C-alpha cells in the first residue's frame, strides 16, 4: 500500500487539500461497501497471537489495537465501517455541533510539505447534530470497534455564555447514547469567538452541564476533554494543571492531547508563504515534540486517574510508540495519513509488535507510560 499511495500522492496533491479530502471521502464511501476487500488490502499480516498483543483495555472498553483516526477527518460520521476495515482500533468522528455549520470561507486548508504539516481554518463545518445522529443510528456498527464522538459548541459568535453551554449540552444529550466515548472539543483555534471554554472559569460550568446530562441519562460513557498543545516542550504547566485537576474532580475520564496549534514556531516553510496562508491551526510533524511533552506531563499529573489519547504529528510507527511510552494508551492519526497514506495503519501495527519485541515487552499495554 505505501507504494500505491506514493504513486497516487502527487496526483492527490495536485488537488486542493479540501478537494483531495472530498475525493478520499468519496473513495472511502465506495470502499466501505466492500469491507472484505478493504480488510484484505490493509491486512497487517500479523498472526492472531501477535495482533492480540496490541489490544488495549481502557475506559471500560476493548480496543483491538491502539491506533485511531483523529477528529476532523470524518466530521460527519460517514466512514465508520471503513475505519474498522482498514485496520484501526477505533475512530473519533466530529466535531459535531448542535446546529449545522458551513464553516469558514474557502480556501481554508493548506499543505506545508517542507514541514510535513497542514494549516486549517475549516471553522467546524459539519452537518449538525440531528443529521449526524440519525446517520450514526442508521450505520451498521462494526463489532468490537469503539466509537468516539467529538462535540463542540456551534460556530456562531452570538451563542455565548449560558447559551453556549446549553448548545454543548444538547449535543451531549443526543449523542451520549450513541457513543462509546464522548470528547469535548474545547480547544479549536478556528472560531470567531475563540477558545471559549479552555479557561477554568468557563470549563467548570460546561463540565457540570455535560456531566449532569450524563447523570440524568444514567450513562456510563466516559467523557474526555481535548486540549491545545503547549507553546513549547518546556511549558509552564500551571494553567494545564488547573484544567486537569478541575476535569478530574468533575469525573472526566481522560484527555485527548492535542488539538492544532495557533503559532508558527520553528517552521521551514517561508514566512512569505505563511503570511499568504494566514491564520489557522497547525497540524503535523511540527507538533510532535510538544504534543508528546504534554502527554508525558498529563501522565505524571493524572497517573492512573486518566486515560490519555495521544495525537499530534504522529506520522510513523516509531512516533506512535514514543507517544505510548510517554503515557498515551491510545493514539490518533490525521496529518500523518495525508502524507503517508492509509498504508501507515497496517505498517504501524506490524512495527509496534517489533518495537515491543525489541524492548522485551509482551503487551502494548506494558509500554504505556514507561517513559513518563
Ligand atoms: C483539516 C483538519 C480539520 C480538523 N478538524 C477538527 C475537528 O473538527 N475537531 C477536532 O477536535 N479536531 C480537529 N482537527 C485536529 C485533529 O483532530 C488533530 O488534533 C490535529 O490535527 C493534530 O494531529 P495531527 O498532527 O496528526 O494532524 C482537525 C485537523 C485538521 C488538519
PDB file of N, CA, C and O and ligand atoms in Angstrom, residues 17 21 69-75 92-96 108-110 116-126 150-152 183-190 226-227 229 256-261 281-288 291 310-315 323 332-338, ligand 1:
ATOM      1  N   UNK A  17      -6.188  20.843  -0.863  1.00  0.00           N
ATOM      2  CA  UNK A  17      -6.320  19.910   0.256  1.00  0.00           C
ATOM      3  C   UNK A  17      -7.777  19.521   0.485  1.00  0.00           C
ATOM      4  O   UNK A  17      -8.092  18.364   0.752  1.00  0.00           O
ATOM      5  N   UNK A  21      -9.470  15.881   0.076  1.00  0.00           N
ATOM      6  CA  UNK A  21     -10.226  15.334   1.201  1.00  0.00           C
ATOM      7  C   UNK A  21     -11.570  14.789   0.718  1.00  0.00           C
ATOM      8  O   UNK A  21     -11.958  13.667   1.053  1.00  0.00           O
ATOM      9  N   UNK A  69      -8.395   7.135  14.301  1.00  0.00           N
ATOM     10  CA  UNK A  69      -8.363   8.321  13.447  1.00  0.00           C
ATOM     11  C   UNK A  69      -8.852   9.502  14.282  1.00  0.00           C
ATOM     12  O   UNK A  69      -9.776   9.385  15.086  1.00  0.00           O
ATOM     13  N   UNK A  70      -8.181  10.662  14.081  1.00  0.00           N
ATOM     14  CA  UNK A  70      -8.476  11.851  14.896  1.00  0.00           C
ATOM     15  C   UNK A  70      -9.712  12.575  14.372  1.00  0.00           C
ATOM     16  O   UNK A  70     -10.113  12.406  13.212  1.00  0.00           O
ATOM     17  N   UNK A  71     -10.283  13.415  15.215  1.00  0.00           N
ATOM     18  CA  UNK A  71     -11.445  14.212  14.822  1.00  0.00           C
ATOM     19  C   UNK A  71     -11.095  15.113  13.649  1.00  0.00           C
ATOM     20  O   UNK A  71      -9.960  15.565  13.502  1.00  0.00           O
ATOM     21  N   UNK A  72     -12.082  15.372  12.813  1.00  0.00           N
ATOM     22  CA  UNK A  72     -11.907  16.305  11.710  1.00  0.00           C
ATOM     23  C   UNK A  72     -11.783  15.617  10.368  1.00  0.00           C
ATOM     24  O   UNK A  72     -12.093  16.211   9.337  1.00  0.00           O
ATOM     25  N   UNK A  73     -11.355  14.362  10.358  1.00  0.00           N
ATOM     26  CA  UNK A  73     -11.211  13.649   9.088  1.00  0.00           C
ATOM     27  C   UNK A  73     -12.576  13.096   8.673  1.00  0.00           C
ATOM     28  O   UNK A  73     -12.908  13.058   7.491  1.00  0.00           O
ATOM     29  N   UNK A  74     -13.370  12.690   9.637  1.00  0.00           N
ATOM     30  CA  UNK A  74     -14.719  12.183   9.360  1.00  0.00           C
ATOM     31  C   UNK A  74     -15.698  12.982  10.218  1.00  0.00           C
ATOM     32  O   UNK A  74     -16.315  12.471  11.145  1.00  0.00           O
ATOM     33  N   UNK A  75     -15.819  14.262   9.879  1.00  0.00           N
ATOM     34  CA  UNK A  75     -16.624  15.176  10.699  1.00  0.00           C
ATOM     35  C   UNK A  75     -18.077  14.746  10.760  1.00  0.00           C
ATOM     36  O   UNK A  75     -18.761  14.978  11.750  1.00  0.00           O
ATOM     37  N   UNK A  92     -12.624   8.466  15.927  1.00  0.00           N
ATOM     38  CA  UNK A  92     -13.257   9.624  16.564  1.00  0.00           C
ATOM     39  C   UNK A  92     -13.901  10.455  15.465  1.00  0.00           C
ATOM     40  O   UNK A  92     -13.206  10.979  14.593  1.00  0.00           O
ATOM     41  N   UNK A  93     -15.229  10.537  15.475  1.00  0.00           N
ATOM     42  CA  UNK A  93     -15.923  11.332  14.459  1.00  0.00           C
ATOM     43  C   UNK A  93     -16.252  12.710  15.024  1.00  0.00           C
ATOM     44  O   UNK A  93     -16.275  12.924  16.228  1.00  0.00           O
ATOM     45  N   UNK A  94     -16.546  13.670  14.139  1.00  0.00           N
ATOM     46  CA  UNK A  94     -16.833  15.044  14.547  1.00  0.00           C
ATOM     47  C   UNK A  94     -15.685  15.956  14.168  1.00  0.00           C
ATOM     48  O   UNK A  94     -14.792  15.545  13.419  1.00  0.00           O
ATOM     49  N   UNK A  95     -15.667  17.182  14.667  1.00  0.00           N
ATOM     50  CA  UNK A  95     -16.531  17.719  15.705  1.00  0.00           C
ATOM     51  C   UNK A  95     -17.951  17.958  15.187  1.00  0.00           C
ATOM     52  O   UNK A  95     -18.126  18.493  14.093  1.00  0.00           O
ATOM     53  N   UNK A  96     -18.906  17.599  16.042  1.00  0.00           N
ATOM     54  CA  UNK A  96     -20.320  17.781  15.739  1.00  0.00           C
ATOM     55  C   UNK A  96     -20.841  18.917  16.619  1.00  0.00           C
ATOM     56  O   UNK A  96     -20.571  18.951  17.815  1.00  0.00           O
ATOM     57  N   UNK A 108      -9.447  27.185   2.981  1.00  0.00           N
ATOM     58  CA  UNK A 108      -9.345  27.126   4.444  1.00  0.00           C
ATOM     59  C   UNK A 108      -8.502  25.940   4.910  1.00  0.00           C
ATOM     60  O   UNK A 108      -8.457  25.637   6.095  1.00  0.00           O
ATOM     61  N   UNK A 109      -7.822  25.277   3.948  1.00  0.00           N
ATOM     62  CA  UNK A 109      -6.866  24.225   4.323  1.00  0.00           C
ATOM     63  C   UNK A 109      -5.663  24.319   3.389  1.00  0.00           C
ATOM     64  O   UNK A 109      -5.832  24.559   2.183  1.00  0.00           O
ATOM     65  N   UNK A 110      -4.463  24.172   3.943  1.00  0.00           N
ATOM     66  CA  UNK A 110      -3.224  24.415   3.197  1.00  0.00           C
ATOM     67  C   UNK A 110      -2.180  23.374   3.566  1.00  0.00           C
ATOM     68  O   UNK A 110      -2.073  22.996   4.736  1.00  0.00           O
ATOM     69  N   UNK A 116       5.970  18.800   6.501  1.00  0.00           N
ATOM     70  CA  UNK A 116       5.031  17.680   6.674  1.00  0.00           C
ATOM     71  C   UNK A 116       3.883  18.108   7.605  1.00  0.00           C
ATOM     72  O   UNK A 116       3.573  17.440   8.599  1.00  0.00           O
ATOM     73  N   UNK A 117       3.311  19.256   7.278  1.00  0.00           N
ATOM     74  CA  UNK A 117       2.292  19.853   8.152  1.00  0.00           C
ATOM     75  C   UNK A 117       1.125  20.363   7.313  1.00  0.00           C
ATOM     76  O   UNK A 117       1.195  20.413   6.076  1.00  0.00           O
ATOM     77  N   UNK A 118       0.062  20.721   7.990  1.00  0.00           N
ATOM     78  CA  UNK A 118      -1.089  21.384   7.372  1.00  0.00           C
ATOM     79  C   UNK A 118      -1.448  22.596   8.216  1.00  0.00           C
ATOM     80  O   UNK A 118      -1.156  22.625   9.422  1.00  0.00           O
ATOM     81  N   UNK A 119      -2.063  23.567   7.585  1.00  0.00           N
ATOM     82  CA  UNK A 119      -2.731  24.631   8.339  1.00  0.00           C
ATOM     83  C   UNK A 119      -4.190  24.595   7.908  1.00  0.00           C
ATOM     84  O   UNK A 119      -4.477  24.503   6.708  1.00  0.00           O
ATOM     85  N   UNK A 120      -5.100  24.600   8.881  1.00  0.00           N
ATOM     86  CA  UNK A 120      -6.518  24.660   8.503  1.00  0.00           C
ATOM     87  C   UNK A 120      -7.270  25.641   9.374  1.00  0.00           C
ATOM     88  O   UNK A 120      -6.953  25.825  10.541  1.00  0.00           O
ATOM     89  N   UNK A 121      -8.258  26.277   8.726  1.00  0.00           N
ATOM     90  CA  UNK A 121      -9.215  27.094   9.482  1.00  0.00           C
ATOM     91  C   UNK A 121     -10.606  26.734   8.967  1.00  0.00           C
ATOM     92  O   UNK A 121     -11.374  27.585   8.526  1.00  0.00           O
ATOM     93  N   UNK A 122     -10.883  25.411   8.996  1.00  0.00           N
ATOM     94  CA  UNK A 122     -12.154  24.931   8.460  1.00  0.00           C
ATOM     95  C   UNK A 122     -13.313  25.635   9.160  1.00  0.00           C
ATOM     96  O   UNK A 122     -14.302  25.989   8.535  1.00  0.00           O
ATOM     97  N   UNK A 123     -13.181  25.839  10.479  1.00  0.00           N
ATOM     98  CA  UNK A 123     -14.244  26.549  11.198  1.00  0.00           C
ATOM     99  C   UNK A 123     -15.428  25.661  11.532  1.00  0.00           C
ATOM    100  O   UNK A 123     -16.571  26.112  11.540  1.00  0.00           O
ATOM    101  N   UNK A 124     -15.118  24.369  11.810  1.00  0.00           N
ATOM    102  CA  UNK A 124     -16.133  23.465  12.366  1.00  0.00           C
ATOM    103  C   UNK A 124     -17.325  23.257  11.438  1.00  0.00           C
ATOM    104  O   UNK A 124     -18.479  23.241  11.874  1.00  0.00           O
ATOM    105  N   UNK A 125     -17.026  23.128  10.135  1.00  0.00           N
ATOM    106  CA  UNK A 125     -18.087  22.766   9.195  1.00  0.00           C
ATOM    107  C   UNK A 125     -18.566  21.357   9.505  1.00  0.00           C
ATOM    108  O   UNK A 125     -17.750  20.446   9.691  1.00  0.00           O
ATOM    109  N   UNK A 126     -19.845  21.171   9.665  1.00  0.00           N
ATOM    110  CA  UNK A 126     -20.410  19.819   9.880  1.00  0.00           C
ATOM    111  C   UNK A 126     -21.905  19.864   9.645  1.00  0.00           C
ATOM    112  O   UNK A 126     -22.519  20.929   9.663  1.00  0.00           O
ATOM    113  N   UNK A 150     -16.919  13.372  18.994  1.00  0.00           N
ATOM    114  CA  UNK A 150     -16.353  14.655  19.436  1.00  0.00           C
ATOM    115  C   UNK A 150     -17.412  15.735  19.225  1.00  0.00           C
ATOM    116  O   UNK A 150     -17.956  15.881  18.135  1.00  0.00           O
ATOM    117  N   UNK A 151     -17.719  16.472  20.297  1.00  0.00           N
ATOM    118  CA  UNK A 151     -18.707  17.546  20.172  1.00  0.00           C
ATOM    119  C   UNK A 151     -18.063  18.903  20.465  1.00  0.00           C
ATOM    120  O   UNK A 151     -17.054  18.998  21.173  1.00  0.00           O
ATOM    121  N   UNK A 152     -18.698  19.930  19.930  1.00  0.00           N
ATOM    122  CA  UNK A 152     -18.147  21.274  20.042  1.00  0.00           C
ATOM    123  C   UNK A 152     -19.310  22.257  20.066  1.00  0.00           C
ATOM    124  O   UNK A 152     -20.409  21.935  19.583  1.00  0.00           O
ATOM    125  N   UNK A 183     -15.993  13.076  23.448  1.00  0.00           N
ATOM    126  CA  UNK A 183     -14.862  14.001  23.586  1.00  0.00           C
ATOM    127  C   UNK A 183     -15.388  15.435  23.485  1.00  0.00           C
ATOM    128  O   UNK A 183     -16.135  15.765  22.553  1.00  0.00           O
ATOM    129  N   UNK A 184     -15.004  16.265  24.445  1.00  0.00           N
ATOM    130  CA  UNK A 184     -15.413  17.673  24.413  1.00  0.00           C
ATOM    131  C   UNK A 184     -14.287  18.477  23.776  1.00  0.00           C
ATOM    132  O   UNK A 184     -13.179  18.547  24.326  1.00  0.00           O
ATOM    133  N   UNK A 185     -14.577  19.050  22.617  1.00  0.00           N
ATOM    134  CA  UNK A 185     -13.567  19.869  21.938  1.00  0.00           C
ATOM    135  C   UNK A 185     -13.664  21.282  22.485  1.00  0.00           C
ATOM    136  O   UNK A 185     -14.536  22.056  22.084  1.00  0.00           O
ATOM    137  N   UNK A 186     -12.767  21.601  23.399  1.00  0.00           N
ATOM    138  CA  UNK A 186     -12.747  22.950  23.975  1.00  0.00           C
ATOM    139  C   UNK A 186     -11.529  23.724  23.457  1.00  0.00           C
ATOM    140  O   UNK A 186     -11.206  24.778  23.971  1.00  0.00           O
ATOM    141  N   UNK A 187     -10.868  23.178  22.431  1.00  0.00           N
ATOM    142  CA  UNK A 187      -9.572  23.736  22.039  1.00  0.00           C
ATOM    143  C   UNK A 187      -9.447  24.027  20.551  1.00  0.00           C
ATOM    144  O   UNK A 187      -8.337  24.119  20.037  1.00  0.00           O
ATOM    145  N   UNK A 188     -10.585  24.191  19.839  1.00  0.00           N
ATOM    146  CA  UNK A 188     -10.482  24.501  18.409  1.00  0.00           C
ATOM    147  C   UNK A 188     -10.027  25.947  18.238  1.00  0.00           C
ATOM    148  O   UNK A 188     -10.666  26.857  18.768  1.00  0.00           O
ATOM    149  N   UNK A 189      -8.927  26.176  17.501  1.00  0.00           N
ATOM    150  CA  UNK A 189      -8.444  27.561  17.361  1.00  0.00           C
ATOM    151  C   UNK A 189      -9.151  28.330  16.250  1.00  0.00           C
ATOM    152  O   UNK A 189      -8.799  29.474  16.004  1.00  0.00           O
ATOM    153  N   UNK A 190     -10.132  27.708  15.580  1.00  0.00           N
ATOM    154  CA  UNK A 190     -10.632  28.283  14.322  1.00  0.00           C
ATOM    155  C   UNK A 190     -12.019  28.894  14.370  1.00  0.00           C
ATOM    156  O   UNK A 190     -12.772  28.804  13.415  1.00  0.00           O
ATOM    157  N   UNK A 226     -10.539  17.504  25.120  1.00  0.00           N
ATOM    158  CA  UNK A 226      -9.448  17.668  24.155  1.00  0.00           C
ATOM    159  C   UNK A 226      -8.742  18.999  24.380  1.00  0.00           C
ATOM    160  O   UNK A 226      -9.369  20.058  24.382  1.00  0.00           O
ATOM    161  N   UNK A 227      -7.436  18.931  24.555  1.00  0.00           N
ATOM    162  CA  UNK A 227      -6.638  20.099  24.958  1.00  0.00           C
ATOM    163  C   UNK A 227      -5.810  20.660  23.799  1.00  0.00           C
ATOM    164  O   UNK A 227      -5.465  19.935  22.855  1.00  0.00           O
ATOM    165  N   UNK A 229      -2.199  22.165  22.260  1.00  0.00           N
ATOM    166  CA  UNK A 229      -0.790  21.868  22.536  1.00  0.00           C
ATOM    167  C   UNK A 229      -0.151  23.014  23.314  1.00  0.00           C
ATOM    168  O   UNK A 229      -0.558  24.166  23.157  1.00  0.00           O
ATOM    169  N   UNK A 256      -7.633  14.095  25.398  1.00  0.00           N
ATOM    170  CA  UNK A 256      -7.105  13.916  24.056  1.00  0.00           C
ATOM    171  C   UNK A 256      -6.089  15.038  23.871  1.00  0.00           C
ATOM    172  O   UNK A 256      -6.428  16.225  23.968  1.00  0.00           O
ATOM    173  N   UNK A 257      -4.851  14.674  23.671  1.00  0.00           N
ATOM    174  CA  UNK A 257      -3.771  15.669  23.614  1.00  0.00           C
ATOM    175  C   UNK A 257      -2.921  15.373  22.368  1.00  0.00           C
ATOM    176  O   UNK A 257      -2.265  14.347  22.320  1.00  0.00           O
ATOM    177  N   UNK A 258      -3.052  16.278  21.337  1.00  0.00           N
ATOM    178  CA  UNK A 258      -3.549  17.624  21.398  1.00  0.00           C
ATOM    179  C   UNK A 258      -4.315  18.008  20.134  1.00  0.00           C
ATOM    180  O   UNK A 258      -4.251  17.315  19.125  1.00  0.00           O
ATOM    181  N   UNK A 259      -4.936  19.174  20.211  1.00  0.00           N
ATOM    182  CA  UNK A 259      -5.531  19.813  19.041  1.00  0.00           C
ATOM    183  C   UNK A 259      -4.418  20.500  18.221  1.00  0.00           C
ATOM    184  O   UNK A 259      -3.237  20.309  18.502  1.00  0.00           O
ATOM    185  N   UNK A 260      -4.800  21.305  17.248  1.00  0.00           N
ATOM    186  CA  UNK A 260      -3.811  22.017  16.427  1.00  0.00           C
ATOM    187  C   UNK A 260      -3.285  23.242  17.184  1.00  0.00           C
ATOM    188  O   UNK A 260      -3.864  23.665  18.176  1.00  0.00           O
ATOM    189  N   UNK A 261      -2.188  23.816  16.684  1.00  0.00           N
ATOM    190  CA  UNK A 261      -1.549  24.968  17.345  1.00  0.00           C
ATOM    191  C   UNK A 261      -1.811  26.248  16.549  1.00  0.00           C
ATOM    192  O   UNK A 261      -1.858  26.212  15.314  1.00  0.00           O
ATOM    193  N   UNK A 281      -5.113  26.554  12.319  1.00  0.00           N
ATOM    194  CA  UNK A 281      -4.466  25.619  13.231  1.00  0.00           C
ATOM    195  C   UNK A 281      -3.407  24.808  12.503  1.00  0.00           C
ATOM    196  O   UNK A 281      -3.659  24.242  11.432  1.00  0.00           O
ATOM    197  N   UNK A 282      -2.232  24.745  13.096  1.00  0.00           N
ATOM    198  CA  UNK A 282      -1.109  23.985  12.520  1.00  0.00           C
ATOM    199  C   UNK A 282      -1.174  22.546  13.035  1.00  0.00           C
ATOM    200  O   UNK A 282      -1.319  22.310  14.238  1.00  0.00           O
ATOM    201  N   UNK A 283      -1.059  21.580  12.105  1.00  0.00           N
ATOM    202  CA  UNK A 283      -1.032  20.158  12.495  1.00  0.00           C
ATOM    203  C   UNK A 283       0.155  19.489  11.831  1.00  0.00           C
ATOM    204  O   UNK A 283       0.785  20.070  10.945  1.00  0.00           O
ATOM    205  N   UNK A 284       0.460  18.272  12.259  1.00  0.00           N
ATOM    206  CA  UNK A 284       1.526  17.512  11.619  1.00  0.00           C
ATOM    207  C   UNK A 284       2.823  17.512  12.398  1.00  0.00           C
ATOM    208  O   UNK A 284       2.868  17.869  13.581  1.00  0.00           O
ATOM    209  N   UNK A 285       3.912  17.139  11.691  1.00  0.00           N
ATOM    210  CA  UNK A 285       5.206  16.881  12.334  1.00  0.00           C
ATOM    211  C   UNK A 285       5.667  17.968  13.319  1.00  0.00           C
ATOM    212  O   UNK A 285       6.201  17.639  14.381  1.00  0.00           O
ATOM    213  N   UNK A 286       5.473  19.265  13.007  1.00  0.00           N
ATOM    214  CA  UNK A 286       5.985  20.277  13.958  1.00  0.00           C
ATOM    215  C   UNK A 286       5.320  20.220  15.331  1.00  0.00           C
ATOM    216  O   UNK A 286       5.817  20.833  16.275  1.00  0.00           O
ATOM    217  N   UNK A 287       4.208  19.498  15.431  1.00  0.00           N
ATOM    218  CA  UNK A 287       3.524  19.411  16.731  1.00  0.00           C
ATOM    219  C   UNK A 287       4.075  18.291  17.611  1.00  0.00           C
ATOM    220  O   UNK A 287       3.832  18.276  18.821  1.00  0.00           O
ATOM    221  N   UNK A 288       4.798  17.349  16.984  1.00  0.00           N
ATOM    222  CA  UNK A 288       5.069  16.078  17.667  1.00  0.00           C
ATOM    223  C   UNK A 288       5.727  16.254  19.036  1.00  0.00           C
ATOM    224  O   UNK A 288       5.241  15.702  20.033  1.00  0.00           O
ATOM    225  N   UNK A 291       3.371  17.956  21.631  1.00  0.00           N
ATOM    226  CA  UNK A 291       2.226  17.094  21.983  1.00  0.00           C
ATOM    227  C   UNK A 291       2.716  15.957  22.882  1.00  0.00           C
ATOM    228  O   UNK A 291       2.058  15.585  23.861  1.00  0.00           O
ATOM    229  N   UNK A 310      -3.160  10.113  22.620  1.00  0.00           N
ATOM    230  CA  UNK A 310      -2.097  10.967  22.087  1.00  0.00           C
ATOM    231  C   UNK A 310      -2.340  11.250  20.614  1.00  0.00           C
ATOM    232  O   UNK A 310      -2.557  10.326  19.828  1.00  0.00           O
ATOM    233  N   UNK A 311      -2.285  12.519  20.234  1.00  0.00           N
ATOM    234  CA  UNK A 311      -2.482  12.910  18.833  1.00  0.00           C
ATOM    235  C   UNK A 311      -1.682  14.185  18.581  1.00  0.00           C
ATOM    236  O   UNK A 311      -1.534  15.022  19.465  1.00  0.00           O
ATOM    237  N   UNK A 312      -1.172  14.302  17.365  1.00  0.00           N
ATOM    238  CA  UNK A 312      -0.390  15.491  17.016  1.00  0.00           C
ATOM    239  C   UNK A 312       0.954  15.061  16.459  1.00  0.00           C
ATOM    240  O   UNK A 312       1.842  14.649  17.211  1.00  0.00           O
ATOM    241  N   UNK A 313       1.086  15.106  15.125  1.00  0.00           N
ATOM    242  CA  UNK A 313       2.371  14.828  14.499  1.00  0.00           C
ATOM    243  C   UNK A 313       2.785  13.371  14.507  1.00  0.00           C
ATOM    244  O   UNK A 313       3.960  13.065  14.287  1.00  0.00           O
ATOM    245  N   UNK A 314       1.862  12.462  14.715  1.00  0.00           N
ATOM    246  CA  UNK A 314       2.236  11.038  14.653  1.00  0.00           C
ATOM    247  C   UNK A 314       2.168  10.609  13.186  1.00  0.00           C
ATOM    248  O   UNK A 314       1.094  10.558  12.598  1.00  0.00           O
ATOM    249  N   UNK A 315       3.346  10.357  12.597  1.00  0.00           N
ATOM    250  CA  UNK A 315       3.380  10.014  11.175  1.00  0.00           C
ATOM    251  C   UNK A 315       4.258   8.805  10.898  1.00  0.00           C
ATOM    252  O   UNK A 315       4.642   8.538   9.774  1.00  0.00           O
ATOM    253  N   UNK A 323       4.895   8.011  21.747  1.00  0.00           N
ATOM    254  CA  UNK A 323       3.754   8.649  22.416  1.00  0.00           C
ATOM    255  C   UNK A 323       3.158   7.686  23.458  1.00  0.00           C
ATOM    256  O   UNK A 323       2.736   8.099  24.533  1.00  0.00           O
ATOM    257  N   UNK A 332      -3.891   8.697  17.873  1.00  0.00           N
ATOM    258  CA  UNK A 332      -4.728   9.027  16.711  1.00  0.00           C
ATOM    259  C   UNK A 332      -3.897   9.678  15.613  1.00  0.00           C
ATOM    260  O   UNK A 332      -2.905  10.370  15.889  1.00  0.00           O
ATOM    261  N   UNK A 333      -4.357   9.463  14.376  1.00  0.00           N
ATOM    262  CA  UNK A 333      -3.669   9.985  13.193  1.00  0.00           C
ATOM    263  C   UNK A 333      -4.573  10.934  12.424  1.00  0.00           C
ATOM    264  O   UNK A 333      -5.771  10.677  12.306  1.00  0.00           O
ATOM    265  N   UNK A 334      -3.983  11.998  11.897  1.00  0.00           N
ATOM    266  CA  UNK A 334      -4.683  12.816  10.893  1.00  0.00           C
ATOM    267  C   UNK A 334      -3.671  13.211   9.814  1.00  0.00           C
ATOM    268  O   UNK A 334      -3.616  12.617   8.736  1.00  0.00           O
ATOM    269  N   UNK A 335      -2.832  14.203  10.114  1.00  0.00           N
ATOM    270  CA  UNK A 335      -1.928  14.717   9.087  1.00  0.00           C
ATOM    271  C   UNK A 335      -0.971  13.625   8.596  1.00  0.00           C
ATOM    272  O   UNK A 335      -0.599  13.597   7.416  1.00  0.00           O
ATOM    273  N   UNK A 336      -0.592  12.715   9.464  1.00  0.00           N
ATOM    274  CA  UNK A 336       0.259  11.593   9.063  1.00  0.00           C
ATOM    275  C   UNK A 336      -0.382  10.768   7.952  1.00  0.00           C
ATOM    276  O   UNK A 336       0.305  10.280   7.049  1.00  0.00           O
ATOM    277  N   UNK A 337      -1.704  10.635   8.005  1.00  0.00           N
ATOM    278  CA  UNK A 337      -2.402   9.879   6.956  1.00  0.00           C
ATOM    279  C   UNK A 337      -2.376  10.642   5.634  1.00  0.00           C
ATOM    280  O   UNK A 337      -2.324  10.029   4.567  1.00  0.00           O
ATOM    281  N   UNK A 338      -2.398  11.967   5.703  1.00  0.00           N
ATOM    282  CA  UNK A 338      -2.364  12.775   4.480  1.00  0.00           C
ATOM    283  C   UNK A 338      -1.013  12.594   3.783  1.00  0.00           C
ATOM    284  O   UNK A 338      -0.932  12.429   2.568  1.00  0.00           O
TER     285      UNK A 338
HETATM  286  C1  LIG B   1      -8.328  19.790   8.345  1.00  0.00           C
HETATM  287  C2  LIG B   1      -8.412  19.485   9.814  1.00  0.00           C
HETATM  288  C3  LIG B   1      -9.646  19.542  10.456  1.00  0.00           C
HETATM  289  C4  LIG B   1      -9.745  19.269  11.820  1.00  0.00           C
HETATM  290  N1  LIG B   1     -10.970  19.292  12.428  1.00  0.00           N
HETATM  291  C5  LIG B   1     -11.082  19.006  13.750  1.00  0.00           C
HETATM  292  C6  LIG B   1     -12.350  19.000  14.394  1.00  0.00           C
HETATM  293  O1  LIG B   1     -13.402  19.214  13.782  1.00  0.00           O
HETATM  294  N2  LIG B   1     -12.379  18.742  15.723  1.00  0.00           N
HETATM  295  C7  LIG B   1     -11.254  18.464  16.465  1.00  0.00           C
HETATM  296  O2  LIG B   1     -11.345  18.219  17.675  1.00  0.00           O
HETATM  297  N3  LIG B   1     -10.031  18.437  15.864  1.00  0.00           N
HETATM  298  C8  LIG B   1      -9.929  18.697  14.541  1.00  0.00           C
HETATM  299  N4  LIG B   1      -8.690  18.661  13.944  1.00  0.00           N
HETATM  300  C9  LIG B   1      -7.486  18.392  14.768  1.00  0.00           C
HETATM  301  C10 LIG B   1      -7.055  16.932  14.701  1.00  0.00           C
HETATM  302  O3  LIG B   1      -8.032  16.086  15.278  1.00  0.00           O
HETATM  303  C11 LIG B   1      -5.738  16.734  15.491  1.00  0.00           C
HETATM  304  O4  LIG B   1      -5.961  17.042  16.848  1.00  0.00           O
HETATM  305  C12 LIG B   1      -4.600  17.621  14.969  1.00  0.00           C
HETATM  306  O5  LIG B   1      -4.647  17.729  13.559  1.00  0.00           O
HETATM  307  C13 LIG B   1      -3.219  17.097  15.384  1.00  0.00           C
HETATM  308  O6  LIG B   1      -2.988  15.812  14.860  1.00  0.00           O
HETATM  309  P1  LIG B   1      -2.109  15.559  13.506  1.00  0.00           P
HETATM  310  O7  LIG B   1      -0.835  16.306  13.674  1.00  0.00           O
HETATM  311  O8  LIG B   1      -1.948  14.070  13.445  1.00  0.00           O
HETATM  312  O9  LIG B   1      -2.931  16.080  12.380  1.00  0.00           O
HETATM  313  C14 LIG B   1      -8.580  18.930  12.565  1.00  0.00           C
HETATM  314  C15 LIG B   1      -7.342  18.864  11.900  1.00  0.00           C
HETATM  315  C16 LIG B   1      -7.237  19.128  10.554  1.00  0.00           C
HETATM  316  C17 LIG B   1      -5.895  19.034   9.877  1.00  0.00           C
END
